[in-house]
PDB file of C-alpha atoms in Angstrom:
ATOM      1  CA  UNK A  11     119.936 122.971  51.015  1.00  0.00           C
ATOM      2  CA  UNK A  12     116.786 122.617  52.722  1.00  0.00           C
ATOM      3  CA  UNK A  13     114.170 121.471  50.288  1.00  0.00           C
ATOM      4  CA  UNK A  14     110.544 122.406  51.835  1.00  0.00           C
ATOM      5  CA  UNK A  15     108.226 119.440  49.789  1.00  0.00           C
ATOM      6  CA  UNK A  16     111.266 116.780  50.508  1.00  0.00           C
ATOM      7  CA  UNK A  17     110.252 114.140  53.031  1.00  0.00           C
ATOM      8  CA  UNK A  18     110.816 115.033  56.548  1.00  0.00           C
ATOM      9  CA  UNK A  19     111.935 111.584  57.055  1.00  0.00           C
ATOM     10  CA  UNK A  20     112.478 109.654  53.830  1.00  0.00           C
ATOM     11  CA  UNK A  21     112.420 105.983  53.600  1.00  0.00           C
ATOM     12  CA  UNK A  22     111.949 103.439  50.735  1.00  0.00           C
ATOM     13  CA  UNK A  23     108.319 101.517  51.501  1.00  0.00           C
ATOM     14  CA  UNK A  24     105.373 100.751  49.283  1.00  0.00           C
ATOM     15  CA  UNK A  25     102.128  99.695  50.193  1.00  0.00           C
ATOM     16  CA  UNK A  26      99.914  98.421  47.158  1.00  0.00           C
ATOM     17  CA  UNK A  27     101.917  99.423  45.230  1.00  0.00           C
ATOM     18  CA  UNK A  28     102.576 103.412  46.095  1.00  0.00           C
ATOM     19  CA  UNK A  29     105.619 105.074  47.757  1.00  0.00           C
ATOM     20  CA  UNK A  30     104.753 106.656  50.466  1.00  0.00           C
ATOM     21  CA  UNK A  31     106.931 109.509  51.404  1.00  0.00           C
ATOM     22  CA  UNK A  32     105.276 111.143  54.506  1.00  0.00           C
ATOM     23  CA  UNK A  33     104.925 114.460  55.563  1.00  0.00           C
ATOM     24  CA  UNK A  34     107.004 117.046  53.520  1.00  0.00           C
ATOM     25  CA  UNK A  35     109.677 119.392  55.693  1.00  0.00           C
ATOM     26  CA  UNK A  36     107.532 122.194  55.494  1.00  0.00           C
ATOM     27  CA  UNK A  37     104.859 120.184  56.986  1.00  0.00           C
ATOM     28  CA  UNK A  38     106.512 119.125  59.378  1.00  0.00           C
ATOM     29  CA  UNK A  39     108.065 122.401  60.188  1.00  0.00           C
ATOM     30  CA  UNK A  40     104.976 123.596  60.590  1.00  0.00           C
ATOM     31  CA  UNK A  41     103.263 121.207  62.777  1.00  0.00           C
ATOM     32  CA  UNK A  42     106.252 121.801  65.122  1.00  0.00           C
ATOM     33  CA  UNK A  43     105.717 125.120  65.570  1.00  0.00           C
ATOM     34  CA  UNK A  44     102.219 124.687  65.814  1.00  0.00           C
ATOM     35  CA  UNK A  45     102.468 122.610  68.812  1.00  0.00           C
ATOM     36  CA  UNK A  46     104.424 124.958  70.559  1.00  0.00           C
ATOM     37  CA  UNK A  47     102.197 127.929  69.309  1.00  0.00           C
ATOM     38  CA  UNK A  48      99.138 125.931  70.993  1.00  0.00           C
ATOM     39  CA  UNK A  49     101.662 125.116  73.877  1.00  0.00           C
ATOM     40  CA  UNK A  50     101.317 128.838  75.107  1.00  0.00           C
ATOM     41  CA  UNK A  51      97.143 128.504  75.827  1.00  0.00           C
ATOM     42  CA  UNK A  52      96.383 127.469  78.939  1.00  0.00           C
ATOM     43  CA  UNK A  53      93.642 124.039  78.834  1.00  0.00           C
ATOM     44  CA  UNK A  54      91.345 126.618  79.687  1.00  0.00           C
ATOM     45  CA  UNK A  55      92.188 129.010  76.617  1.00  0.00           C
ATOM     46  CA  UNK A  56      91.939 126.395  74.324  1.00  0.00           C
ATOM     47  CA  UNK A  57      88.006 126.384  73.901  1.00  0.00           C
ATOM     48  CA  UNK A  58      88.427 130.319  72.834  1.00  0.00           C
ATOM     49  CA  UNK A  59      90.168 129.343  69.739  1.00  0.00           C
ATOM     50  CA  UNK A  60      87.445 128.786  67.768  1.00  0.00           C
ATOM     51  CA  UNK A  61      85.598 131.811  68.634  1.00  0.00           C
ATOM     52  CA  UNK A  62      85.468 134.399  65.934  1.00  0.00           C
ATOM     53  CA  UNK A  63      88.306 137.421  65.973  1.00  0.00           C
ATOM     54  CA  UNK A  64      87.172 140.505  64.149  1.00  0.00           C
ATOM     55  CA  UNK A  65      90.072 142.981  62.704  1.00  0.00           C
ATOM     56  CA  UNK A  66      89.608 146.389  64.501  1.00  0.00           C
ATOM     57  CA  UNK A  67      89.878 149.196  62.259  1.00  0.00           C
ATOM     58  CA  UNK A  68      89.526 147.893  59.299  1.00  0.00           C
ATOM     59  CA  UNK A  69      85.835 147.713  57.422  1.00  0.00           C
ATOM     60  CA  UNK A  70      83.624 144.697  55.773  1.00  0.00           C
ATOM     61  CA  UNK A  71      86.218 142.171  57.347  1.00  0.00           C
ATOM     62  CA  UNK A  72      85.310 138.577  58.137  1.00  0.00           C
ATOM     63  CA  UNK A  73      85.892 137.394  61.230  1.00  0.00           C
ATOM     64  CA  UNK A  74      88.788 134.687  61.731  1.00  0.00           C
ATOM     65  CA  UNK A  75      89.292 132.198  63.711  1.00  0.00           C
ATOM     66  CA  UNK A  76      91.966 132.400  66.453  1.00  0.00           C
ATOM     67  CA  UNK A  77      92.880 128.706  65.540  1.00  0.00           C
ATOM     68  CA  UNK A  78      93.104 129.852  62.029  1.00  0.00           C
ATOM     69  CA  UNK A  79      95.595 132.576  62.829  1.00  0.00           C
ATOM     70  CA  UNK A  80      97.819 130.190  64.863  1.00  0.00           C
ATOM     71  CA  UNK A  81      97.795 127.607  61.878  1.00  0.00           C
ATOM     72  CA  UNK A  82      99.091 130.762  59.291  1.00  0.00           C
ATOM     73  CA  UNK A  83     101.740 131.544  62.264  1.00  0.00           C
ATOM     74  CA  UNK A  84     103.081 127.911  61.762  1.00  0.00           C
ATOM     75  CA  UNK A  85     103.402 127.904  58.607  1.00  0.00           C
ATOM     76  CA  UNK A  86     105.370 131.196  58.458  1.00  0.00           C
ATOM     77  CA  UNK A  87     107.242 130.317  60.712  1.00  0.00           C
ATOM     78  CA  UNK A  88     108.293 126.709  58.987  1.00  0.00           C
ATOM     79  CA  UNK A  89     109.139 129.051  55.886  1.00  0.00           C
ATOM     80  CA  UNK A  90     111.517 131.353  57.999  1.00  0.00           C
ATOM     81  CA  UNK A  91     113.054 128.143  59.646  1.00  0.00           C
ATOM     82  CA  UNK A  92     113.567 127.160  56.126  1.00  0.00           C
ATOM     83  CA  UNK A  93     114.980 129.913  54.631  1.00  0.00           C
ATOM     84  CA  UNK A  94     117.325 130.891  57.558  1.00  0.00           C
ATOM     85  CA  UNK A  95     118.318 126.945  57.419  1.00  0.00           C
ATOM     86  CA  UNK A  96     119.232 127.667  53.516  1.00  0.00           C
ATOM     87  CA  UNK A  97     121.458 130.632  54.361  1.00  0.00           C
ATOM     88  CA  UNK A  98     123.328 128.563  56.487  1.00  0.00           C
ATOM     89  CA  UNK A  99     123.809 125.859  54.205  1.00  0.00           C
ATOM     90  CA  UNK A 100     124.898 128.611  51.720  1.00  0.00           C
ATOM     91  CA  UNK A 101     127.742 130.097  53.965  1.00  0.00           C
ATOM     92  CA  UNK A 102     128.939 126.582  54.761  1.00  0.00           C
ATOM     93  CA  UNK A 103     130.181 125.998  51.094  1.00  0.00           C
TER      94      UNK A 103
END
């Protein structure tokens, strides 16, 4: 089973006396699919992403940030990668 807040890559180190663990699954998940989210903008594109995106159609919105929405889109996606890794572990036993 695929535990998202488990260490991506566990190891036994201290440092003053704390464990570090790293970056959690999901995080790291995420910042996977964020690279190849960002991957898709040309170096040209990449400047637009913080300029603000306003909802059409819908009324008294705030505007978001296109870098914003691509950061939400990772992390979905790291929980779908998750869950459909889960599934599999589940029909394996």
């Amino acid at each position: 089973m695929t535990k998202p807040n488990e260490p991506a890559f566990p190891c036994q180190s201290e440092l003053h006396g704390v464990q570090h663990h790293g970056v959690s699954k999901r995080e790291y998940f995420a910042a996977m699919a964020l690279q190849g989210l960002l991957n898709q903008h040309q170096q040209s594109d990449v400047s637009l992403l913080n300029e603000p995106v306003y909802n059409a159609g819908y009324i008294n919105t705030e505007p978001t940030f296109a870098i914003e929405a691509l950061a939400r889109d990772a992390v979905s996606i790291a929980d779908a990668l998750i869950v459909e890794l889960n599934k599999i572990a589940e029909s394996d036993t």
